[in-house]
Short mmCIF file of C-alpha atoms in Angstrom, two decimals:
data_model
loop_
_atom_site.label_atom_id
_atom_site.label_comp_id
_atom_site.label_asym_id
_atom_site.label_seq_id
_atom_site.Cartn_x
_atom_site.Cartn_y
_atom_site.Cartn_z
CA MET A 276 -111.30 197.55 255.80
CA THR A 277 -110.16 195.67 253.36
CA SER A 278 -106.09 195.48 253.14
CA LEU A 279 -103.47 194.04 251.14
CA PRO A 280 -100.45 192.10 252.34
CA SER A 281 -97.43 194.08 253.91
CA GLY A 282 -95.34 193.02 250.69
CA ALA A 283 -98.04 194.65 248.03
CA ARG A 284 -98.43 198.01 250.14
CA ALA A 285 -94.50 198.39 250.12
CA GLY A 286 -94.38 197.23 246.15
CA LEU A 287 -97.41 199.62 245.64
CA ALA A 288 -95.48 202.22 247.36
CA SER A 289 -91.94 201.98 245.81
CA GLY A 290 -92.71 200.43 242.43
CA ASN A 291 -95.83 202.41 241.06
CA SER A 292 -94.20 205.86 241.07
CA PRO A 293 -94.52 206.52 237.39
CA ALA A 294 -97.78 207.87 235.78
CA ARG A 295 -98.53 204.81 233.91
CA ALA A 296 -98.52 201.00 236.08
CA VAL A 297 -98.92 199.62 232.79
CA GLU A 298 -98.98 200.83 229.10
CA LEU A 299 -99.49 198.30 225.82
CA ARG A 300 -98.69 200.69 222.65
CA GLY A 301 -99.88 199.26 219.48
CA VAL A 302 -100.06 195.58 220.05
CA SER A 303 -101.64 193.85 216.87
CA ARG A 304 -101.93 190.47 216.60
CA ALA A 305 -103.70 187.74 214.31
CA PHE A 306 -104.58 183.82 214.11
CA GLY A 307 -104.55 182.89 210.70
CA ALA A 308 -107.13 185.30 208.65
CA VAL A 309 -108.52 186.85 211.82
CA ARG A 310 -107.40 189.85 213.19
CA ALA A 311 -107.78 189.63 216.74
CA LEU A 312 -105.82 193.18 217.46
CA ALA A 313 -105.15 195.44 215.54
CA GLY A 314 -102.75 198.83 217.44
CA VAL A 315 -104.21 198.78 220.34
CA ASP A 316 -103.59 201.42 223.20
CA LEU A 317 -103.95 200.92 226.42
CA ALA A 318 -102.55 202.60 229.61
CA VAL A 319 -103.68 201.66 233.48
CA ALA A 320 -102.15 204.12 236.18
CA PRO A 321 -101.81 202.94 240.28
CA GLY A 322 -104.72 202.57 242.38
CA ARG A 323 -107.17 203.21 238.97
CA CYS A 324 -109.19 200.22 237.27
CA VAL A 325 -110.12 200.46 233.75
CA GLY A 326 -113.32 198.56 233.14
CA LEU A 327 -112.55 196.51 229.24
CA VAL A 328 -115.85 196.07 227.83
CA GLY A 329 -117.02 194.80 223.95
CA HIS A 330 -119.09 191.86 222.17
CA ASN A 331 -117.65 188.56 222.25
CA GLY A 332 -114.31 187.93 219.96
CA ALA A 333 -113.61 192.20 220.09
CA GLY A 334 -110.37 190.94 221.26
CA LYS A 335 -110.86 191.58 225.06
CA SER A 336 -109.25 188.45 226.28
CA THR A 337 -106.15 188.56 223.36
CA LEU A 338 -105.27 191.27 225.02
CA MET A 339 -105.34 190.31 228.32
CA HIS A 340 -103.23 187.46 227.13
CA VAL A 341 -100.70 189.60 225.81
CA LEU A 342 -100.91 191.45 229.01
CA ALA A 343 -100.20 188.30 230.79
CA GLY A 344 -97.30 187.18 228.33
CA THR A 345 -99.37 184.23 227.38
CA LEU A 346 -99.11 185.42 224.29
CA ARG A 347 -96.69 186.78 221.92
CA PRO A 348 -97.77 189.55 219.81
CA ASP A 349 -97.16 190.67 215.96
CA ALA A 350 -96.18 194.11 216.90
CA GLY A 351 -96.05 196.67 219.76
CA GLU A 352 -94.55 196.30 223.24
CA ILE A 353 -95.29 196.74 226.66
CA ALA A 354 -94.36 198.97 229.23
CA VAL A 355 -94.28 197.70 232.86
CA GLY A 356 -93.68 200.79 235.22
CA GLY A 357 -92.08 203.15 232.83
CA THR A 358 -90.04 200.79 231.38
CA VAL A 359 -90.21 199.00 228.28
CA ALA A 360 -89.97 194.75 229.03
CA GLU A 361 -88.21 193.20 226.48
CA ARG A 362 -88.83 189.49 225.22
CA TYR A 363 -91.64 189.08 227.08
CA SER A 364 -93.02 186.74 228.97
CA VAL A 365 -95.08 184.52 231.57
CA ALA A 366 -92.27 184.15 233.84
CA GLN A 367 -91.47 188.21 233.24
CA ALA A 368 -94.88 189.02 233.80
CA GLN A 369 -94.80 187.84 237.72
CA ARG A 370 -91.99 189.37 237.99
CA LEU A 371 -93.20 192.93 237.32
CA GLY A 372 -96.13 191.96 239.82
CA LEU A 373 -98.58 191.44 236.97
CA ARG A 374 -101.19 187.97 237.98
CA CYS A 375 -104.63 187.31 235.74
CA VAL A 376 -107.36 185.66 236.28
CA PHE A 377 -108.55 184.04 233.10
CA GLN A 378 -112.69 183.06 232.13
CA GLU A 379 -110.91 180.02 231.20
CA LEU A 380 -109.89 179.25 234.82
CA SER A 381 -106.33 177.84 234.73
CA LEU A 382 -105.87 176.20 238.03
CA CYS A 383 -104.49 172.21 237.74
CA PRO A 384 -107.29 170.38 239.01
CA ASN A 385 -105.68 168.08 240.14
CA LEU A 386 -104.01 169.28 242.57
CA THR A 387 -105.40 171.19 245.84
CA VAL A 388 -105.54 174.62 245.84
CA ALA A 389 -102.51 175.10 247.87
CA GLU A 390 -100.39 173.09 245.67
CA ASN A 391 -101.73 175.54 242.96
CA THR A 392 -100.87 178.04 245.26
CA ARG A 393 -97.38 177.30 245.35
CA ILE A 394 -96.85 176.91 241.72
CA LEU A 395 -96.92 180.82 241.60
CA HIS A 396 -95.16 181.25 244.84
CA PRO A 397 -91.82 179.47 243.75
CA SER A 398 -90.10 180.88 247.43
CA ILE A 399 -92.65 178.99 248.88
CA ARG A 400 -90.71 175.58 249.17
CA GLY A 401 -88.85 173.35 252.46
CA TRP A 402 -90.64 171.76 255.13
CA GLY A 403 -94.34 172.53 255.43
CA TRP A 404 -94.69 174.11 251.97
CA ARG A 405 -97.93 173.02 251.32
CA ARG A 406 -99.27 174.29 255.29
CA ARG A 407 -97.59 177.82 254.16
CA ALA A 408 -99.11 178.31 250.96
CA GLY A 409 -102.72 176.50 251.95
CA ARG A 410 -101.97 179.03 255.03
CA LEU A 411 -101.36 182.41 252.13
CA VAL A 412 -104.27 181.13 250.00
CA GLY A 413 -106.94 181.21 252.83
CA ASP A 414 -106.06 184.06 254.37
CA MET A 415 -106.85 186.06 251.07
CA LEU A 416 -110.01 184.15 250.51
CA ASP A 417 -111.10 184.91 254.50
CA ARG A 418 -110.09 188.75 253.42
CA ILE A 419 -111.89 188.38 249.36
CA PHE A 420 -114.87 185.94 250.49
CA PRO A 421 -116.22 186.09 253.78
CA GLY A 422 -117.88 183.23 255.31
CA HIS A 423 -116.46 181.02 252.16
CA ASP A 424 -116.51 177.02 253.09
CA ILE A 425 -113.18 176.21 250.48
CA SER A 426 -110.38 174.10 252.15
CA PRO A 427 -107.00 175.09 250.91
CA ASP A 428 -106.29 171.53 250.90
CA THR A 429 -109.21 170.22 248.48
CA ILE A 430 -108.94 168.77 245.22
CA VAL A 431 -109.64 171.64 242.22
CA ALA A 432 -111.24 168.95 240.35
CA ASP A 433 -113.42 168.83 243.75
CA LEU A 434 -114.69 172.38 243.89
CA SER A 435 -117.71 174.07 241.45
CA ILE A 436 -117.01 176.02 239.23
CA GLY A 437 -118.00 178.93 241.54
CA ARG A 438 -115.68 177.72 243.86
CA ARG A 439 -112.91 177.44 241.46
CA GLN A 440 -113.47 180.68 239.90
CA MET A 441 -113.22 182.19 243.91
CA ALA A 442 -110.15 179.91 244.57
CA GLU A 443 -108.57 181.49 241.37
CA ILE A 444 -109.20 185.20 242.12
CA ALA A 445 -107.97 184.61 245.98
CA ARG A 446 -104.84 183.27 244.16
CA ALA A 447 -103.59 185.74 242.38
CA PHE A 448 -104.00 188.53 245.49
CA THR A 449 -101.60 186.40 247.46
CA VAL A 450 -98.28 188.34 247.34
CA THR A 451 -94.70 186.65 248.28
CA GLU A 452 -91.34 188.08 247.41
CA THR A 453 -93.00 189.57 244.16
CA PRO A 454 -95.04 193.15 245.12
CA LEU A 455 -98.49 193.00 243.53
CA ARG A 456 -98.53 195.78 240.70
CA LEU A 457 -101.55 194.72 238.30
CA VAL A 458 -104.81 192.37 238.39
CA ILE A 459 -106.46 191.31 235.39
CA LEU A 460 -110.02 190.29 235.98
CA ASP A 461 -111.10 188.89 233.06
CA GLU A 462 -114.77 187.80 233.52
CA PRO A 463 -114.36 187.23 237.19
CA THR A 464 -117.87 187.29 238.40
CA SER A 465 -119.52 184.80 235.70
CA SER A 466 -119.65 182.38 237.89
CA LEU A 467 -120.67 184.19 241.25
CA ASP A 468 -123.88 184.43 243.10
CA ALA A 469 -124.77 188.17 243.50
CA ALA A 470 -123.35 188.28 247.34
CA THR A 471 -120.30 186.42 246.19
CA ALA A 472 -119.65 188.98 243.28
CA GLY A 473 -120.00 192.16 245.68
CA GLN A 474 -117.31 190.91 247.94
CA LEU A 475 -115.36 190.65 245.33
CA LEU A 476 -115.48 194.34 244.15
CA ARG A 477 -115.74 195.73 247.98
CA PHE A 478 -112.47 194.00 248.51
CA VAL A 479 -111.10 195.42 244.70
CA ARG A 480 -112.52 199.13 245.45
CA GLU A 481 -110.69 198.60 248.73
CA ALA A 482 -107.18 197.43 247.02
CA MET A 483 -107.01 200.37 244.76
CA LYS A 484 -107.05 203.07 247.55
CA GLU A 485 -103.89 201.38 248.44
CA GLY A 486 -102.45 201.62 244.77
CA LEU A 487 -103.35 198.57 242.90
CA ALA A 488 -103.85 198.92 239.11
CA CYS A 489 -106.66 196.80 237.80
CA ILE A 490 -108.37 196.00 234.41
CA LEU A 491 -111.49 194.47 235.01
CA ILE A 492 -113.38 192.72 231.56
CA SER A 493 -117.56 192.16 232.79
CA HIS A 494 -120.38 192.09 230.03
CA MET A 495 -122.51 192.54 232.99
CA LEU A 496 -122.38 196.65 232.63
CA GLY A 497 -123.52 197.49 236.06
CA GLU A 498 -120.63 196.00 237.54
CA ILE A 499 -118.06 197.93 235.25
CA LEU A 500 -120.19 201.37 235.33
CA ASP A 501 -119.92 200.88 239.50
CA THR A 502 -116.22 199.70 239.65
CA ALA A 503 -114.47 201.05 237.57
CA ASP A 504 -112.41 204.67 236.84
CA GLU A 505 -112.22 204.63 233.42
CA ILE A 506 -113.85 202.33 230.38
CA VAL A 507 -112.47 201.43 226.85
CA VAL A 508 -114.04 199.86 224.65
CA MET A 509 -113.34 197.14 222.11
CA LYS A 510 -115.13 196.52 219.02
CA ASN A 511 -113.19 193.78 216.33
CA GLY A 512 -109.73 193.98 217.69
CA GLN A 513 -109.63 197.88 217.84
CA VAL A 514 -110.44 200.32 220.38
CA VAL A 515 -113.63 202.37 219.46
CA ALA A 516 -113.68 204.66 222.83
CA ALA A 517 -112.12 205.03 225.71
CA GLY A 518 -112.55 207.78 228.49
CA PRO A 519 -113.77 208.43 232.48
CA THR A 520 -116.86 206.26 233.16
CA ALA A 521 -118.83 209.04 234.19
CA GLY A 522 -118.75 209.37 230.34
CA PHE A 523 -120.77 206.56 229.63
CA ASP A 524 -123.76 204.80 230.46
CA ARG A 525 -125.35 201.19 229.81
CA THR A 526 -127.68 203.06 226.84
CA SER A 527 -123.95 204.90 225.44
CA LEU A 528 -121.67 201.76 225.76
CA VAL A 529 -124.48 198.66 224.32
CA ASP A 530 -124.70 201.55 220.73
CA LEU A 531 -120.34 201.64 221.23
CA MET A 532 -120.31 197.95 221.51
CA SER A 533 -122.76 197.51 218.54
CA GLY A 534 -121.73 200.36 216.38
CA GLY A 535 -124.72 201.24 216.66
CA GLU A 536 -126.91 198.36 215.37
CA HIS A 537 -128.59 196.87 218.26
CA ALA A 538 -130.61 198.64 221.07
CA GLU A 539 -131.50 197.31 223.89
CA ARG A 540 -134.93 195.11 223.87
CA ARG A 541 -137.24 193.26 226.07
CA VAL A 542 -137.71 189.82 225.75
CA GLN A 543 -140.63 189.52 222.42
CA ALA A 544 -143.75 188.68 224.10
CA ARG A 545 -144.62 185.41 223.42
CA ILE A 546 -148.15 183.39 223.65
CA ARG A 547 -148.35 181.04 225.52
CA PRO A 548 -149.11 177.37 224.28
CA THR A 549 -152.20 174.66 225.73
CA ALA A 550 -151.71 173.87 229.17
CA ASN A 551 -150.99 170.16 228.78
CA GLU A 552 -148.44 167.29 230.22
CA ALA A 553 -146.89 166.99 226.52
CA ALA A 554 -143.33 169.07 228.16
CA SER A 555 -143.70 169.17 232.41
CA VAL A 556 -141.31 168.62 235.30
CA GLU A 557 -142.69 167.97 238.99
CA ALA A 558 -141.23 167.21 242.22
CA PRO A 559 -143.16 167.20 245.32
CA ALA A 560 -142.61 169.53 248.21
CA GLY A 561 -141.96 166.56 250.70
CA GLU A 562 -138.20 166.36 248.34
CA ALA A 563 -137.82 169.26 247.57
CA GLY A 564 -139.61 172.17 250.50
CA VAL A 565 -141.57 173.70 247.89
CA ALA A 566 -143.34 171.59 245.07
CA PHE A 567 -141.69 172.08 241.88
CA ARG A 568 -144.14 172.44 238.70
CA ALA A 569 -142.59 173.23 235.32
CA GLY A 570 -145.40 172.72 232.53
CA ARG A 571 -145.33 173.00 228.39
CA GLY A 572 -144.01 176.61 227.32
CA GLU A 573 -142.99 177.52 230.70
CA ILE A 574 -140.05 179.48 231.42
CA VAL A 575 -138.86 178.72 234.56
CA GLY A 576 -135.70 180.29 236.82
CA LEU A 577 -133.69 178.50 239.43
CA ALA A 578 -131.92 180.69 242.04
CA GLY A 579 -130.65 181.39 245.07
CA LEU A 580 -126.61 181.17 246.20
CA ALA A 581 -124.24 179.29 243.83
CA GLY A 582 -123.91 175.81 245.29
CA HIS A 583 -126.97 175.44 246.77
CA GLY A 584 -128.31 172.96 244.69
CA GLN A 585 -129.40 174.27 241.55
CA THR A 586 -127.29 172.17 239.44
CA ASP A 587 -127.84 169.15 241.47
CA PHE A 588 -131.49 169.16 240.69
CA LEU A 589 -131.34 170.20 236.99
CA VAL A 590 -128.14 167.08 236.84
CA ARG A 591 -130.93 164.72 238.31
CA ILE A 592 -133.63 165.64 235.87
CA PHE A 593 -131.36 165.35 232.88
CA ASP A 594 -129.48 161.68 234.12
CA ALA A 595 -133.31 160.66 234.87
CA ALA A 596 -133.96 161.30 230.97
CA ARG A 597 -130.85 160.20 229.81
CA LYS A 598 -131.90 156.58 231.79
CA GLY A 599 -135.44 156.52 229.77
CA SER A 600 -136.76 156.95 233.56
CA ARG A 601 -139.99 159.14 233.92
CA ARG A 602 -140.02 158.93 237.10
CA ALA A 603 -136.46 159.10 239.61
CA GLY A 604 -137.73 158.98 242.83
CA ALA A 605 -140.69 161.24 243.79
CA LEU A 606 -139.39 163.03 240.47
CA VAL A 607 -141.55 163.02 237.44
CA LEU A 608 -140.41 164.00 233.85
CA ARG A 609 -142.51 164.03 230.59
CA GLY A 610 -140.64 164.87 227.55
CA GLU A 611 -137.08 164.40 226.04
CA VAL A 612 -134.88 166.35 227.69
CA SER A 613 -131.09 168.44 226.46
CA ILE A 614 -129.25 170.66 228.50
CA VAL A 615 -126.65 173.33 228.27
CA ALA A 616 -124.07 173.45 230.40
CA GLY A 617 -122.20 176.13 232.39
CA ASP A 618 -118.71 174.69 233.20
CA ARG A 619 -118.31 174.07 229.63
CA GLN A 620 -114.57 173.23 229.69
CA ALA A 621 -115.61 170.55 232.04
CA ASP A 622 -119.33 169.45 230.56
CA GLY A 623 -119.67 171.55 228.06
CA VAL A 624 -117.74 171.42 224.87
CA PHE A 625 -115.37 168.29 222.93
CA PRO A 626 -111.77 170.17 222.57
CA LEU A 627 -110.82 168.35 219.98
CA TRP A 628 -113.80 168.94 217.67
CA SER A 629 -114.88 171.39 215.04
CA ILE A 630 -117.97 173.76 215.69
CA ARG A 631 -119.95 172.08 213.29
CA ASP A 632 -119.45 168.10 215.41
CA ASN A 633 -119.92 169.89 218.48
CA ILE A 634 -123.27 171.71 217.55
CA ALA A 635 -124.56 168.62 215.87
CA VAL A 636 -123.24 165.97 218.49
CA ALA A 637 -126.45 165.58 220.06
CA SER A 638 -128.91 165.99 216.83
CA LEU A 639 -127.45 162.70 215.50
CA LYS A 640 -130.34 160.11 215.81
CA ALA A 641 -132.54 163.21 213.66
CA LEU A 642 -129.25 163.85 210.87
CA ARG A 643 -129.41 159.77 209.93
CA SER A 644 -129.63 158.94 206.61
CA ARG A 645 -130.51 154.96 205.79
CA GLY A 646 -128.76 154.48 208.53
CA LEU A 647 -125.77 156.47 208.24
CA LEU A 648 -124.85 159.99 209.23
CA SER A 649 -125.67 162.63 206.51
CA PRO A 650 -122.93 164.71 206.38
CA ALA A 651 -125.05 167.09 204.21
CA ARG A 652 -127.88 167.27 207.19
CA GLU A 653 -125.20 168.09 209.41
CA ARG A 654 -123.42 170.69 207.73
CA ASP A 655 -127.62 172.32 207.12
CA LEU A 656 -128.08 171.91 210.84
CA ALA A 657 -124.92 173.10 212.20
CA THR A 658 -124.60 176.28 210.04
CA SER A 659 -128.13 177.56 210.56
CA TRP A 660 -127.83 177.13 214.81
CA GLY A 661 -124.91 178.84 214.11
CA ARG A 662 -126.09 181.74 212.61
CA ARG A 663 -129.25 181.51 214.45
CA MET A 664 -126.83 182.16 217.15
CA GLY A 665 -124.60 184.53 215.56
CA ILE A 666 -121.69 182.27 216.25
CA LYS A 667 -118.52 184.53 214.92
CA ALA A 668 -116.48 182.04 213.43
CA PRO A 669 -114.52 182.16 209.64
CA SER A 670 -115.74 178.60 209.02
CA LEU A 671 -117.78 175.92 211.34
CA GLU A 672 -115.06 173.22 210.54
CA ASP A 673 -112.48 175.24 212.69
CA PRO A 674 -111.99 174.22 216.07
CA ILE A 675 -114.24 174.43 218.82
CA LEU A 676 -111.53 176.31 221.18
CA SER A 677 -110.69 178.64 218.18
CA LEU A 678 -113.36 180.44 219.59
CA SER A 679 -113.47 183.14 222.47
CA GLY A 680 -115.34 181.61 225.71
CA GLY A 681 -118.60 183.12 225.31
CA ASN A 682 -118.76 182.02 221.33
CA GLN A 683 -117.77 179.03 222.56
CA GLN A 684 -121.42 178.88 225.07
CA LYS A 685 -123.04 179.67 222.33
CA ALA A 686 -122.48 176.68 220.52
CA LEU A 687 -123.39 174.91 223.40
CA PHE A 688 -126.79 176.87 223.31
CA ALA A 689 -127.20 175.74 219.68
CA ARG A 690 -126.82 172.63 220.21
CA ALA A 691 -129.30 172.11 222.85
CA LEU A 692 -132.17 173.83 221.18
CA ALA A 693 -130.94 172.39 217.76
CA THR A 694 -132.38 168.98 219.31
CA THR A 695 -136.28 167.99 219.48
CA SER A 696 -136.28 167.75 222.81
CA THR A 697 -139.43 169.11 224.27
CA ILE A 698 -137.31 169.90 227.85
CA VAL A 699 -134.27 172.21 227.86
CA LEU A 700 -132.22 173.01 230.98
CA MET A 701 -130.17 175.46 231.40
CA ASP A 702 -127.00 175.49 234.07
CA ASP A 703 -126.03 179.56 234.24
CA PRO A 704 -125.56 179.38 230.52
CA MET A 705 -124.86 183.11 229.63
CA ARG A 706 -121.55 183.24 231.03
CA GLY A 707 -119.00 185.09 229.38
CA VAL A 708 -121.66 186.17 227.31
CA ASP A 709 -121.96 189.85 225.41
CA ILE A 710 -124.88 192.32 226.17
CA ALA A 711 -126.24 192.10 222.82
CA THR A 712 -126.25 188.37 222.03
CA LYS A 713 -128.34 187.70 225.56
CA LEU A 714 -131.16 189.74 224.27
CA GLU A 715 -131.36 187.72 221.14
CA VAL A 716 -131.14 183.98 223.42
CA TYR A 717 -134.28 186.25 225.19
CA ASP A 718 -135.90 186.36 221.87
CA ILE A 719 -134.81 183.00 220.94
CA ILE A 720 -136.11 181.62 224.27
CA GLY A 721 -139.21 183.54 223.81
CA ARG A 722 -140.21 182.01 220.57
CA GLU A 723 -139.08 178.59 221.41
CA ALA A 724 -141.01 178.50 224.97
CA ALA A 725 -144.33 179.45 222.46
CA GLY A 726 -143.80 176.86 220.72
CA GLY A 727 -144.33 174.48 223.24
CA ARG A 728 -140.90 174.19 225.18
CA THR A 729 -139.87 174.15 228.76
CA PHE A 730 -137.12 175.80 230.07
CA LEU A 731 -135.29 175.25 233.32
CA TRP A 732 -132.85 178.16 234.07
CA TYR A 733 -130.81 178.17 236.88
CA THR A 734 -128.59 181.93 236.71
CA THR A 735 -126.72 184.11 239.07
CA GLU A 736 -127.95 186.92 237.00
CA PHE A 737 -131.37 188.49 238.33
CA GLU A 738 -131.96 190.52 235.16
CA GLU A 739 -132.30 187.01 233.23
CA LEU A 740 -134.43 185.77 236.48
CA GLN A 741 -137.30 188.61 234.59
CA VAL A 742 -137.59 187.09 231.73
CA CYS A 743 -139.11 183.92 233.38
CA ASP A 744 -142.73 183.27 233.91
CA ARG A 745 -141.87 181.36 237.93
CA VAL A 746 -138.83 181.36 239.53
CA TYR A 747 -137.84 179.07 242.48
CA VAL A 748 -135.49 179.68 244.61
CA PHE A 749 -132.82 177.09 246.49
CA HIS A 750 -131.65 177.66 249.88
CA ASN A 751 -129.18 174.68 251.50
CA GLY A 752 -130.21 171.86 248.92
CA ARG A 753 -133.69 172.71 249.36
CA ILE A 754 -136.05 175.47 247.51
CA VAL A 755 -137.68 177.43 250.02
CA ARG A 756 -139.75 179.61 247.79
CA GLU A 757 -141.65 180.19 244.79
CA LEU A 758 -141.78 183.74 243.27
CA ALA A 759 -144.37 184.28 240.18
CA GLY A 760 -144.75 187.90 238.14
CA ALA A 761 -144.97 190.37 240.47
CA GLU A 762 -143.57 188.40 242.82
CA ILE A 763 -139.89 188.34 241.20
CA THR A 764 -138.39 190.93 242.66
CA GLU A 765 -134.37 191.49 243.53
CA ALA A 766 -135.54 191.74 247.59
CA ALA A 767 -137.71 188.57 246.98
CA VAL A 768 -134.59 186.57 245.30
CA VAL A 769 -131.85 187.98 247.85
CA GLY A 770 -134.31 187.40 251.32
CA SER A 771 -135.42 183.96 250.12
CA SER A 772 -131.47 183.25 249.23
CA PHE A 773 -130.34 183.59 252.79
CA GLY A 774 -132.89 181.73 253.70
CA ASP A 775 -135.13 184.87 255.21
CA ARG A 776 -138.93 184.58 254.04
CA ALA A 777 -140.11 187.92 256.14
CA ALA A 778 -136.79 190.31 254.38
CA ALA A 779 -138.11 189.34 251.10
#
């Protein structure tokens, strides 16, 4: 059984006796004319998990920023352990035992994992503090993610986005002087593969048995239904439904989030374009393990445990295209290439630019008029694709960072699809995107593929692999299996991910 540190158990036993570990009452917050929160009430009891769901821009992350102390509400109050907190701040939230793992990761990239842990625990000081901080976070990594390969001495910037997420999650559960009361997990599995996500959710369930309270935000509704004791549904900055998990299912949650305007549907059937080599990618078996091929109009999935070479493969293709090379080693490439980055902070958005500029930046050649950039064409292109992707913003002239994480990802999708590229690379692009938008994007991808575009899609979600024509499973940097049609099953993908063909 997974156990919390003794300090956390003691704190939970003594400090969480009130019926509510944390309670938000009438919390409101506006950003200019945008009303992000409108009188939201939310309560979490000790030993309970509240699943918080809603579309991108519903107000979930804003509410959690208020609870974490990083954002001051315009109105409302916060009670912790039954006592209303005055002049609430990040420092006070920490002292009261509240921790948050944000969707946009908050580790300092130029510091090691151990040094980032020390920031959270000022009591770790004096000679040998790095070793003590490293041992603290290393032990927690071992508890939550057995078999991980993260060293506390590693610079965070050198970690993949999945391993950064693992390190931040582990840090949030570490305890020194302050008992742990509540942990907020905002899209904690968005960069984790299925096996690692399972490890985390098992740990959370065991921790709740010892009295820890948890708020879980996820667009993966199966995780919410399997883990949460209660579910709160938000829409347009308000709570529209709340109750025990047993009273909800996947269909009812989708209906509540969309107001009944959106029903689940499968990706539209598409007409296959005539096969030719106008857009294709090939890599022979000698280099890749199993020969790789992606032809015109195909949606090809890249699967396997995170960090086993899928992103490296996409980056290699993109680099070859950027250099204008049709052949990079044994890799053969035919067609223009665009990419949807999975790590939007490091590789995606231009943080000082507007939404419009972020969408249009990859299409500058097509937006020229008499050798100069045409503002009208740029505006029309950004407006068209912003509307097609359903980006929620008062104006596309607003800064890109004014958008929620999911809407930022939509902007990156719009950027790639607005180009004339015949090959689109997607590096786990649906992180933090709500289910309704995912279904709409699946249809867009289907239509674009029917028009002849080729998609190479790395994803950690099995549901997305079902949209693909074929799937290549990666293990230890090599392709170990090709699956097509009815062969694309979760058992086959998981078994091959661990190098176990017989299990598949």
